[in-house]
Phi, psi and omega in degrees: 000131191273163182289153147250111191261143227217106181247127177251141166268128194238002170210142178308139174220159194288157208276335166284344180282323181298305174286331159314317183279313178318308205279352183267145216254000182260006198235103181247118164281098175274147163264163160177088189267163162079015163312134164260174183292333170295328198288304171337306191306293210288022177239316181299001198284318178265023179266159191261309192229162183219115158284111185231173145255204196284323189294290204286158200240131176254082174302158161330297184292333169301317191285321163324318198269351174254082197287341171277354194305122173238357191194135149239141197247129161246107182267079176165196177263304172311133164267002187327312186268022162251122177300083196283311183293350167280336166297332200275338215258326190285340206072036179276107152312127164249154162221136193237195194218061181310334196245343191291349172249038192266320192284339184276307177311312186282344160305300147328294196296313177298331164305329190268354182275298176310329192288336186285298190300314174252021148070047180278342164277315190290327150322324181274337178275358188268335171273323159330302186300336215115350207263176191200075182231088189269331180315331203266006189200067163300103177264210176234146166279149156281340168299117183107345194267181164251150192219118169259139185248124159281146193032123170279011187278232203280292190294326164295316177302339178277312199270344172298317174296326185267321171306314176286320168318329189271357194078020200268138132307093174307121156239142172225150165230134181198116187294327208253019165223156194276168174265019151304304202275343179285305182288346156321308187237036177036045181242177215240104172289141174233145147312144189319295178335300191295298181330278199313337204272322191236359167283143168304313168228136178252143173231116173278104190233037166275160146290155185274100150241176195287346175278357179256321186321121189048045161296302182281093182235196204298328187287326185272335172300319178306323169284004189276154170297134183305132189087344191298177160220158201247105158247160195217088170259014186241300182216128183304315214262008162291340180241134164265120220289315173336294198305279197310326144312305190281001172281316170307295191296316173292328217057357175314329174235126195281340172180162161231184164207146173212138187251005195204155208216142163304324199219120195232110042263168179268054181287140194072001189291135187287338205269352183298312182279015187263134179269351191247036158228144211232112192241117179237155182246079158066041189266010177307337178250000169269081185229153175294334197279333188268336145330290183303321179275344163292308179310316169306303194273354173290300197298322190272345164292305173322300187299302179323310179274350169292301176291336182232339171103005171292134190218060165301312176279016188287140193249013178220208206259145176298164169276145181210133186316176187271303197296329184285304206307303198297338179272312190274352181296330181294301183307315184326283197313315160301325161301295187313288187308338176297319181299314198286330187277304184287000187276305200291325182247021189251156172247132168084183174304111168287130192264333185212139191237139177230120184235112175256162161223124177236160188056229187274027184274333193262029156270348167275163162280118178316319183302324169288315161301321167309307175287323167310312170299343172274349162301309186291331187289302174292345207285308155313333183270317188267158163286331196278158182278099170288096178239180194291359164298287169300319201300288165353296175289319155324285183309313170300307156318324167253033180067006182277132164261128173250148176235172164222155149249136173210148200222118164317317172269116197329115176276075198044009174214148172307333186208118169233147194236124180232125174257123171262100167275109170286129168225182191303338183236339178234176164224129168237168207206127180228162159209160195214147177226188190230114176286135197052014188075003182213356175260101175296104187245124164298129167225009153200148183252102222001254185270021177263108172291116161213181174206108168238168182261107193249095171185141176091187194266148196210130169259144195232120176233147166237119176218182186289135191281099182208154167284151185100348168309301193268358161282323213271340173294311196279002172289295180308285180303311173310304184300336174283339179092358173269123186265159182259108171300296194211143169225148171234133162234144178194134185274157176326119179286342195252346172198076191307324188281007196281000188068018199217139180226173153216160173235152160234106226232085189293134193230171189268337166202165178304148191268114178290146203304315189302331179289302184298327164279356187267312168293313195298325183282357189293156181293330181270359176269139145263333172224160154211136163237170184208138179213173169223146163236000000 
């Protein structure tokens, strides 16, 4: 007899998503909207899956009451209304629909592009006020103009294709996407400053993280082509709104269009009084089609998971037996640290990631270990939540080819994990092991033998093997009141006479950018980077 899965829909979703589930004999679907926490706790115990939007909060008590719950689906992007750690702890997979509204957001970008080029909102207001002054609204053709796309994920790529269809020249900046992926969407790769200098239009499509907050500030706006126009349908914090206002008032920028703001709604913002800016109230996902798409996608994902176990769109970890987890967990944690390390040391977009297992670890399933290495590699690069369920999918989207190899032959250690990141110009290799089968250690960076605990803040330098370098580094750290926990200095193990060395220094706090720049300018230092594991 075929098992029947019970699904509770706790927020309104598009009828197409609901009908997709109701039309499948494997599911019994109930709809109960407007439940508070107490009501959901009382209702949830007999259900295999729960589908919500943003209104219903799936708290830890709700999850604890869901004794049969296998999956939680969020019809939309954000999962801040779901206690994901609590779900993960109970082996419940959480899904969302990050790409289902990509087309809608891309089309809104094009709408703003056209509005800016032809002054459509201003012309509309003029006609409504009784004027008829077409000469005041002479616009610009898009054909032949250059658009710069900052952030080349799913939405950025859709915008690129549409702009190419308008016969625009398309430039793109994204340090984590290869030129080949950009070329597939008719875009030319550019560094950020070069893009800003030549683009007639600049549109933002990158995540909001610490490194991208106020990415477009006064200094970068000053580098933009005089008369350029700026569009932001991504995240409000990407653009320094005060600097944008100044550029619009001075005429350095001819116009701007914002769908997102640092504070929403932007009550009291001086941008509201500026005539050469188009403002919309965060409409990126506000279309009938997008609402349908997120509903159908979450229904499809829940159905596929319940019937086959597939979980490509999950935002947390899949269920794994306690026996499997206990055997693989230490190696997964080591692989994640190595992935983060190789990301920190690799320059430019990564084309290939190679994970090699030697000795005892080669007897384990390599897939969760490789996935965890990808989590470490991608975690700081992407806005999406990265886990071992979706890591391979996200890597493919970034143009990263992933290869695995295993050998039971031990290389100096009982078990060894070696990870190589290949870019267009370089290959960076790091290796680690577990001491006593449980204590992670970094043991090699390229040809340099080291021994370090992969945890905390680090300063890494590649420098000439000469007296005074280590002392200079120590003196600078002392000046910044940063303690050295451990220090490893090594020379090239393949060519000890090369005159090159590295220093891997575990430090108590993050190093200020000004101090890192000072180290990078030391004559003996070829390269200096900081990172946290």
